CSV table of C-alpha atoms and ligand atoms in Angstrom, one decimal:
chain,number,residue,atom,x,y,z
A,25,UNK,CA,48.3,-52.8,-53.4
A,26,UNK,CA,45.0,-53.5,-54.8
A,27,UNK,CA,41.6,-51.8,-54.5
A,28,UNK,CA,40.1,-54.5,-53.2
A,29,UNK,CA,43.2,-55.2,-50.5
A,30,UNK,CA,42.9,-51.7,-49.4
A,31,UNK,CA,39.3,-52.5,-48.9
A,32,UNK,CA,39.8,-55.6,-46.9
A,33,UNK,CA,43.0,-53.8,-45.1
A,34,UNK,CA,40.5,-51.1,-44.1
A,35,UNK,CA,37.7,-53.2,-42.9
A,36,UNK,CA,40.0,-55.4,-40.7
A,37,UNK,CA,41.5,-52.6,-39.5
A,38,UNK,CA,38.3,-51.1,-38.6
A,39,UNK,CA,37.4,-54.3,-37.1
A,40,UNK,CA,39.9,-54.1,-34.9
A,41,UNK,CA,39.4,-50.6,-33.9
A,42,UNK,CA,36.0,-51.9,-33.2
A,43,UNK,CA,37.3,-54.6,-30.7
A,44,UNK,CA,39.5,-51.9,-29.0
A,45,UNK,CA,36.9,-49.7,-28.4
A,46,UNK,CA,34.6,-52.3,-27.0
A,47,UNK,CA,37.4,-52.8,-24.8
A,48,UNK,CA,38.0,-49.7,-23.7
A,49,UNK,CA,34.2,-49.0,-23.0
A,50,UNK,CA,33.7,-52.4,-21.1
A,51,UNK,CA,36.7,-51.2,-19.2
A,52,UNK,CA,35.1,-47.8,-18.5
A,53,UNK,CA,31.6,-48.4,-17.8
A,54,UNK,CA,33.2,-51.0,-15.2
A,55,UNK,CA,35.3,-47.8,-13.6
A,56,UNK,CA,32.1,-45.8,-14.0
A,57,UNK,CA,29.9,-48.6,-12.4
A,58,UNK,CA,32.6,-49.2,-9.4
A,59,UNK,CA,32.8,-45.1,-8.9
A,60,UNK,CA,29.2,-45.1,-8.6
A,61,UNK,CA,28.8,-47.4,-6.4
A,62,UNK,CA,31.8,-46.5,-4.0
A,63,UNK,CA,30.2,-43.0,-4.2
A,64,UNK,CA,26.8,-44.5,-3.0
A,65,UNK,CA,28.6,-46.5,-0.2
A,66,UNK,CA,30.8,-43.1,0.7
A,67,UNK,CA,27.7,-41.1,1.0
A,68,UNK,CA,25.6,-43.5,3.0
A,69,UNK,CA,28.4,-44.1,5.2
A,70,UNK,CA,28.9,-40.5,5.7
A,71,UNK,CA,25.3,-38.8,6.4
A,72,UNK,CA,26.7,-35.2,6.5
A,73,UNK,CA,28.6,-36.3,3.6
A,74,UNK,CA,31.1,-33.4,2.1
A,75,UNK,CA,29.1,-33.9,-1.2
A,76,UNK,CA,26.0,-31.9,0.6
A,77,UNK,CA,27.8,-29.2,2.4
A,78,UNK,CA,29.7,-28.6,-0.6
A,79,UNK,CA,26.3,-28.1,-2.3
A,80,UNK,CA,25.2,-25.8,0.0
A,81,UNK,CA,28.2,-23.7,0.3
A,82,UNK,CA,27.8,-23.2,-3.6
A,83,UNK,CA,24.4,-22.4,-3.4
A,84,UNK,CA,25.5,-19.8,-0.4
A,85,UNK,CA,27.8,-18.7,-2.5
A,86,UNK,CA,25.1,-18.1,-5.7
A,87,UNK,CA,23.0,-16.5,-3.1
A,88,UNK,CA,25.6,-13.8,-1.6
A,89,UNK,CA,26.7,-13.3,-5.4
A,90,UNK,CA,22.9,-12.7,-6.3
A,91,UNK,CA,22.1,-10.5,-3.2
A,92,UNK,CA,25.5,-8.6,-3.8
A,93,UNK,CA,24.6,-8.1,-7.2
A,94,UNK,CA,21.3,-7.2,-6.4
A,95,UNK,CA,22.2,-5.0,-4.2
A,96,UNK,CA,24.6,-3.2,-6.1
A,97,UNK,CA,21.8,-2.7,-8.9
A,98,UNK,CA,19.5,-1.3,-6.0
A,99,UNK,CA,22.7,1.2,-4.7
A,100,UNK,CA,23.1,2.2,-8.3
A,101,UNK,CA,19.3,3.1,-8.9
A,102,UNK,CA,19.0,5.1,-5.9
A,103,UNK,CA,18.4,8.3,-6.5
A,104,UNK,CA,19.1,11.5,-4.4
A,105,UNK,CA,15.9,10.7,-2.8
A,106,UNK,CA,16.8,7.2,-1.6
A,107,UNK,CA,20.3,8.6,-0.9
A,108,UNK,CA,18.9,11.3,1.4
A,109,UNK,CA,16.7,8.6,3.1
A,110,UNK,CA,19.6,5.9,3.7
A,111,UNK,CA,21.2,8.4,6.2
A,112,UNK,CA,18.3,8.0,8.7
A,113,UNK,CA,17.4,5.1,10.8
A,114,UNK,CA,15.1,2.6,9.2
A,115,UNK,CA,15.0,0.1,12.3
A,116,UNK,CA,11.4,-0.6,13.8
A,117,UNK,CA,10.3,0.0,17.2
A,118,UNK,CA,11.4,-2.4,19.5
A,119,UNK,CA,9.9,-3.4,22.8
A,120,UNK,CA,6.8,-1.7,22.6
A,121,UNK,CA,4.4,-2.5,25.7
A,122,UNK,CA,0.9,-3.4,25.2
A,123,UNK,CA,-0.7,-0.6,23.0
A,124,UNK,CA,-2.1,2.1,25.1
A,125,UNK,CA,-6.0,2.5,24.4
A,126,UNK,CA,-6.6,4.8,21.9
A,127,UNK,CA,-9.4,7.4,22.1
A,128,UNK,CA,-11.1,9.7,19.6
A,129,UNK,CA,-8.5,12.7,21.0
A,130,UNK,CA,-5.1,10.3,19.6
A,131,UNK,CA,-6.3,10.7,15.9
A,132,UNK,CA,-5.7,13.4,13.5
A,133,UNK,CA,-8.5,13.3,10.8
A,134,UNK,CA,-7.8,15.2,7.4
A,135,UNK,CA,-10.3,16.0,4.5
A,136,UNK,CA,-8.7,16.8,1.5
A,137,UNK,CA,-11.0,19.3,-0.5
A,138,UNK,CA,-11.2,22.2,-3.1
A,139,UNK,CA,-13.1,25.3,-3.4
A,140,UNK,CA,-15.2,24.2,-6.0
A,141,UNK,CA,-16.7,21.4,-3.5
A,142,UNK,CA,-17.0,23.6,-0.4
A,143,UNK,CA,-20.7,24.2,-1.2
A,144,UNK,CA,-21.6,20.8,-2.6
A,145,UNK,CA,-19.7,18.1,-0.4
A,146,UNK,CA,-19.1,20.2,3.2
A,147,UNK,CA,-22.3,20.6,4.1
A,148,UNK,CA,-23.4,16.9,4.5
A,149,UNK,CA,-20.1,16.1,6.4
A,150,UNK,CA,-20.8,19.1,8.9
A,151,UNK,CA,-23.9,18.1,9.4
A,152,UNK,CA,-23.0,14.3,10.2
A,153,UNK,CA,-20.0,12.9,11.2
A,154,UNK,CA,-17.9,15.8,11.5
A,155,UNK,CA,-20.2,16.5,14.5
A,156,UNK,CA,-18.4,13.3,16.2
A,157,UNK,CA,-15.1,14.2,15.8
A,158,UNK,CA,-15.3,18.4,15.4
A,159,UNK,CA,-11.9,19.0,17.0
A,160,UNK,CA,-9.9,16.0,15.4
A,161,UNK,CA,-10.9,17.0,11.9
A,162,UNK,CA,-9.5,19.4,9.7
A,163,UNK,CA,-10.4,20.4,6.3
A,164,UNK,CA,-7.3,21.3,3.8
A,165,UNK,CA,-8.6,23.5,1.0
A,166,UNK,CA,-7.1,25.9,-1.6
A,167,UNK,CA,-8.8,29.1,-0.8
A,168,UNK,CA,-10.0,31.5,2.0
A,169,UNK,CA,-13.6,30.7,3.1
A,170,UNK,CA,-15.1,32.6,5.9
A,171,UNK,CA,-18.4,31.0,5.9
A,172,UNK,CA,-17.0,27.7,6.2
A,173,UNK,CA,-14.2,28.8,8.5
A,174,UNK,CA,-17.0,29.7,10.8
A,175,UNK,CA,-19.2,26.2,10.5
A,176,UNK,CA,-16.1,24.4,11.1
A,177,UNK,CA,-15.1,26.5,14.1
A,178,UNK,CA,-12.0,27.5,12.0
A,179,UNK,CA,-10.9,24.0,11.0
A,180,UNK,CA,-10.6,24.9,7.2
A,181,UNK,CA,-6.4,25.4,6.4
A,182,UNK,CA,-5.7,27.1,3.2
A,183,UNK,CA,-3.1,25.1,2.0
A,184,UNK,CA,-2.2,28.0,-0.8
A,185,UNK,CA,-2.2,24.7,-3.5
A,186,UNK,CA,-3.4,25.4,-6.8
A,187,UNK,CA,-7.2,24.1,-7.0
A,188,UNK,CA,-6.6,22.0,-10.1
A,189,UNK,CA,-7.0,18.6,-9.8
A,190,UNK,CA,-3.4,17.8,-11.1
A,191,UNK,CA,-0.9,15.8,-10.0
A,192,UNK,CA,1.5,18.5,-8.3
A,193,UNK,CA,-1.9,20.2,-6.3
A,194,UNK,CA,-2.7,17.3,-5.0
A,195,UNK,CA,0.8,16.1,-3.7
A,196,UNK,CA,1.0,19.6,-2.2
A,197,UNK,CA,-2.4,19.3,-0.4
A,198,UNK,CA,-1.1,16.0,1.0
A,199,UNK,CA,2.3,17.8,1.8
A,200,UNK,CA,0.6,20.3,4.0
A,201,UNK,CA,-2.0,17.6,5.7
A,202,UNK,CA,1.3,15.3,6.5
A,203,UNK,CA,3.1,18.6,7.8
A,204,UNK,CA,0.3,19.9,9.8
A,205,UNK,CA,-0.1,16.3,11.4
A,206,UNK,CA,3.6,16.0,12.3
A,207,UNK,CA,2.8,19.7,14.4
A,208,UNK,CA,0.4,17.7,16.6
A,209,UNK,CA,0.8,15.4,19.3
A,210,UNK,CA,-1.6,12.9,17.8
A,211,UNK,CA,-0.6,9.3,17.2
A,212,UNK,CA,-2.8,8.7,14.2
A,213,UNK,CA,-2.9,10.4,10.7
A,214,UNK,CA,-6.1,9.4,8.8
A,215,UNK,CA,-6.7,10.7,5.5
A,216,UNK,CA,-10.0,10.9,3.8
A,217,UNK,CA,-11.5,13.1,0.7
A,218,UNK,CA,-14.7,15.1,0.5
A,219,UNK,CA,-16.8,12.2,-0.6
A,220,UNK,CA,-16.1,10.0,2.3
A,221,UNK,CA,-18.2,9.3,5.2
A,222,UNK,CA,-16.3,8.2,8.4
A,223,UNK,CA,-17.7,6.2,10.6
A,224,UNK,CA,-16.2,7.6,13.3
A,225,UNK,CA,-16.3,5.5,16.5
A,226,UNK,CA,-15.5,2.5,13.9
A,227,UNK,CA,-12.5,4.4,13.0
A,228,UNK,CA,-11.0,5.0,16.7
A,229,UNK,CA,-11.9,1.3,17.9
A,230,UNK,CA,-10.2,0.0,14.9
A,231,UNK,CA,-7.1,1.8,15.6
A,232,UNK,CA,-7.0,0.5,19.1
A,233,UNK,CA,-6.0,-2.5,17.6
A,234,UNK,CA,-2.6,-1.1,16.4
A,235,UNK,CA,0.2,0.3,18.3
A,236,UNK,CA,0.9,3.8,16.9
A,237,UNK,CA,4.6,3.2,18.1
A,238,UNK,CA,4.9,0.5,15.6
A,239,UNK,CA,4.8,1.2,11.5
A,240,UNK,CA,1.4,0.8,10.2
A,241,UNK,CA,0.4,2.0,6.9
A,242,UNK,CA,-3.6,0.8,7.2
A,243,UNK,CA,-5.8,1.4,4.0
A,244,UNK,CA,-7.1,-0.4,0.9
A,245,UNK,CA,-5.5,-0.9,-2.4
A,246,UNK,CA,-7.9,-0.4,-5.8
A,247,UNK,CA,-6.2,-2.4,-7.9
A,248,UNK,CA,-5.4,-6.2,-8.2
A,249,UNK,CA,-1.7,-6.4,-8.5
A,250,UNK,CA,1.0,-4.0,-7.1
A,251,UNK,CA,1.6,-1.1,-9.0
A,252,UNK,CA,4.7,-1.4,-11.3
A,253,UNK,CA,6.7,1.7,-12.5
A,254,UNK,CA,10.0,1.9,-14.3
A,255,UNK,CA,12.5,4.4,-12.4
A,256,UNK,CA,14.1,7.1,-14.4
A,257,UNK,CA,17.3,6.2,-13.2
A,258,UNK,CA,20.3,4.8,-15.5
A,259,UNK,CA,19.1,1.1,-15.0
A,260,UNK,CA,15.5,2.2,-15.6
A,261,UNK,CA,14.9,-0.8,-13.0
A,262,UNK,CA,11.0,-2.1,-12.2
A,263,UNK,CA,9.8,-0.9,-9.2
A,264,UNK,CA,6.9,-2.5,-7.6
A,265,UNK,CA,4.8,-1.9,-4.8
A,266,UNK,CA,1.1,-1.2,-3.2
A,267,UNK,CA,-0.5,1.8,-2.5
A,268,UNK,CA,-3.8,2.6,-0.1
A,269,UNK,CA,-6.4,4.7,-2.3
A,270,UNK,CA,-6.3,7.9,-1.2
A,271,UNK,CA,-10.3,8.4,-2.0
A,272,UNK,CA,-11.2,5.2,0.5
A,273,UNK,CA,-8.9,6.8,3.4
A,274,UNK,CA,-6.0,5.6,4.9
A,275,UNK,CA,-4.1,6.0,8.5
A,276,UNK,CA,-0.3,6.0,9.4
A,277,UNK,CA,1.4,5.6,12.9
A,278,UNK,CA,3.2,8.6,14.0
A,279,UNK,CA,6.1,5.8,14.2
A,280,UNK,CA,5.8,5.7,10.6
A,281,UNK,CA,5.2,9.5,9.8
A,282,UNK,CA,8.4,10.3,11.9
A,283,UNK,CA,10.4,7.4,9.5
A,284,UNK,CA,8.9,9.4,6.4
A,285,UNK,CA,10.4,12.8,7.6
A,286,UNK,CA,13.2,12.7,5.4
A,287,UNK,CA,11.5,12.5,2.1
A,288,UNK,CA,8.0,13.6,3.2
A,289,UNK,CA,8.2,16.6,5.5
A,290,UNK,CA,8.6,20.2,4.9
A,291,UNK,CA,7.3,19.9,1.5
A,292,UNK,CA,9.6,17.2,0.4
A,293,UNK,CA,6.4,15.2,-0.3
A,294,UNK,CA,5.8,17.3,-3.4
A,295,UNK,CA,9.4,16.8,-4.7
A,296,UNK,CA,9.4,13.0,-4.3
A,297,UNK,CA,5.9,13.1,-6.0
A,298,UNK,CA,7.2,14.9,-8.8
A,299,UNK,CA,10.0,12.6,-9.2
A,300,UNK,CA,7.9,9.7,-10.0
A,301,UNK,CA,5.3,12.2,-11.4
A,302,UNK,CA,2.5,9.9,-9.8
A,303,UNK,CA,-0.7,11.1,-7.9
A,304,UNK,CA,-0.7,11.8,-3.9
A,305,UNK,CA,-1.6,8.5,-2.7
A,306,UNK,CA,0.8,6.6,-5.3
A,307,UNK,CA,3.5,8.3,-3.9
A,308,UNK,CA,2.6,7.7,-0.2
A,309,UNK,CA,2.6,3.7,-1.1
A,310,UNK,CA,6.2,4.7,-3.0
A,311,UNK,CA,7.6,6.5,0.1
A,312,UNK,CA,6.2,3.7,2.5
A,313,UNK,CA,6.5,0.4,0.6
A,314,UNK,CA,9.3,1.0,-1.4
A,315,UNK,CA,11.8,3.9,0.2
A,316,UNK,CA,11.0,2.4,3.7
A,317,UNK,CA,10.0,-1.0,2.9
A,318,UNK,CA,7.0,-1.0,5.1
A,319,UNK,CA,4.1,-3.4,4.0
A,320,UNK,CA,0.7,-2.0,3.4
A,321,UNK,CA,-2.0,-3.6,5.9
A,322,UNK,CA,-4.9,-4.1,3.8
A,323,UNK,CA,-8.2,-3.1,5.6
A,324,UNK,CA,-11.2,-3.9,3.7
A,325,UNK,CA,-13.6,-1.8,5.9
A,326,UNK,CA,-12.3,1.2,4.1
A,327,UNK,CA,-14.2,2.1,0.5
A,328,UNK,CA,-13.8,4.3,-2.3
A,329,UNK,CA,-16.3,5.5,-4.7
A,330,UNK,CA,-13.9,3.2,-7.1
A,331,UNK,CA,-15.9,0.2,-5.6
A,332,UNK,CA,-19.5,-0.7,-6.1
A,333,UNK,CA,-21.2,0.6,-2.6
A,334,UNK,CA,-24.2,-1.7,-3.3
A,335,UNK,CA,-22.0,-4.9,-2.3
A,336,UNK,CA,-21.7,-3.5,1.2
A,337,UNK,CA,-24.5,-5.5,3.1
A,338,UNK,CA,-26.8,-3.9,5.6
A,339,UNK,CA,-25.7,-6.4,8.2
A,340,UNK,CA,-21.6,-4.8,7.5
A,341,UNK,CA,-22.4,-1.2,7.8
A,342,UNK,CA,-21.7,-0.8,11.5
A,343,UNK,CA,-18.3,-2.4,10.8
A,344,UNK,CA,-17.3,-0.4,8.1
A,345,UNK,CA,-15.0,2.5,8.4
A,346,UNK,CA,-15.6,4.6,5.5
A,347,UNK,CA,-18.1,5.0,2.6
A,348,UNK,CA,-18.3,7.1,-0.6
A,349,UNK,CA,-20.1,7.9,-3.5
A,350,UNK,CA,-20.4,8.7,-7.2
A,351,UNK,CA,-22.3,9.8,-10.1
A,352,UNK,CA,-21.0,8.1,-13.2
A,353,UNK,CA,-23.4,9.7,-16.0
A,354,UNK,CA,-26.8,9.3,-14.4
A,355,UNK,CA,-26.1,6.3,-12.3
A,356,UNK,CA,-25.3,6.8,-8.6
A,357,UNK,CA,-22.9,4.6,-7.3
A,358,UNK,CA,-24.4,4.9,-3.2
A,359,UNK,CA,-25.0,2.8,0.0
A,360,UNK,CA,-28.1,0.9,-0.6
A,361,UNK,CA,-29.8,1.8,2.7
A,362,UNK,CA,-33.4,2.9,3.5
A,363,UNK,CA,-34.1,6.2,5.0
A,364,UNK,CA,-34.7,9.7,3.9
A,365,UNK,CA,-36.2,10.0,0.1
A,366,UNK,CA,-33.8,9.8,-2.7
A,367,UNK,CA,-34.4,13.3,-3.8
A,368,UNK,CA,-33.3,14.6,-0.3
A,369,UNK,CA,-30.5,12.1,0.3
A,370,UNK,CA,-29.0,11.3,-3.0
A,371,UNK,CA,-25.4,10.3,-2.0
A,372,UNK,CA,-27.0,8.3,1.0
A,373,UNK,CA,-24.9,9.9,3.6
A,374,UNK,CA,-27.8,11.5,5.7
A,375,UNK,CA,-29.9,7.9,5.7
A,376,UNK,CA,-26.5,6.1,6.6
A,377,UNK,CA,-25.8,8.5,9.4
A,378,UNK,CA,-29.2,8.0,10.7
A,379,UNK,CA,-28.6,4.1,10.4
A,380,UNK,CA,-25.3,4.1,12.6
A,381,UNK,CA,-26.4,7.0,15.2
A,382,UNK,CA,-30.3,7.4,15.2
A,383,UNK,CA,-30.2,9.5,17.9
A,384,UNK,CA,-29.2,12.6,16.2
A,385,UNK,CA,-31.9,14.9,16.0
A,386,UNK,CA,-32.7,15.2,12.3
A,387,UNK,CA,-33.3,11.6,12.4
A,388,UNK,CA,-37.0,10.9,12.2
A,389,UNK,CA,-37.2,7.1,13.3
A,390,UNK,CA,-35.6,4.5,15.4
A,391,UNK,CA,-34.1,2.1,13.1
A,392,UNK,CA,-35.4,-1.5,12.6
A,393,UNK,CA,-32.9,-4.3,13.3
B,407,LIG,C1,-0.7,30.3,3.3
B,407,LIG,O1,-0.6,31.7,2.8
B,407,LIG,C2,-1.2,32.8,3.8
B,407,LIG,C3,-0.6,34.0,3.4
B,407,LIG,O2,0.7,34.0,2.8
B,407,LIG,C4,0.0,32.6,5.0
B,407,LIG,O3,-0.1,33.0,6.0
B,407,LIG,C5,-0.4,30.9,5.3
B,407,LIG,O4,0.2,30.1,6.3
B,407,LIG,C6,0.0,29.4,4.1
B,407,LIG,N1,-0.4,28.9,4.3
B,407,LIG,C7,0.3,27.5,4.2
B,407,LIG,C8,-0.5,26.1,4.8
B,407,LIG,O5,1.5,27.6,4.2
């Protein structure tokens, strides 16, 4: 056969093939069309069609598998810490009646301080808001101080913690604060720093809106997004949680504090803090939000010196729970309030106090509204 013949034969064969293909394709598309139409008809007739339930079953399987793997991952990442917790009951308080009325005596107020600040920070507190909660407020420090022990009617507690401002010392004090609260019969644990002014009646009224027999973690974060840390376990998985800034003050209900005991009481707060290597308030958030899965309730009326105090409007002051101050270089971050001369009242706590409680004997004038 000639080359040409070959080509011809080939081309003929090719066209035959094309013809065959076309027929097959036509048949196929007819079949597909038919199948599709019948599927449509089938689906429209059987409303709770099997197709749908199969999809959701499959979804369920995927979800189950996902959850299973997630739980497995979580379990694997559980360190001794979480292991010790899982043995206790997590269930929240049930069937609690209407919250009983809250009085000042239901609140345990702790103030964290250190020996270097006794002289400069405690006198203004003792002169102002401490007078409204003398029996309920305790100062947690790191030394014996007879002078202030007397001035506070024996309300100075020497934690025996280091006076340095490092993580371990801070967690050590928080640990003693927490244990001291547990040893009382108070319904609320409220922590503040020695640069806080606490609006005591407002705090009590505020707590009255919550039931101490339920789990409450009340405070204010100072970051815009939850903190993300990488846990140091084998899996090095990310852990995300919110925490209330210690410098703004925060409160815990007794019910929540009791649930925290396996990882936070009898000094365990320190070892927990050591494990995640983060400060006291962050450790608190880690325990409550991550380990116990109880959310932080954001309360805007708590204020730390990390936020500009000047933004607290005068007509909002009465509604706020805590205030703070800071001196950054030569700038004072203080509440803008009229009253005493700045030389005499640089952090504005005296003026703030007289604005809120003009009946105090050192307040010169009644405030104008
Ligand atoms: C601190 O140490 C003293 C003397 O050892 C002790 O009496 C006191 O109970 C300790 N305080 C705390 C909070 O453990």
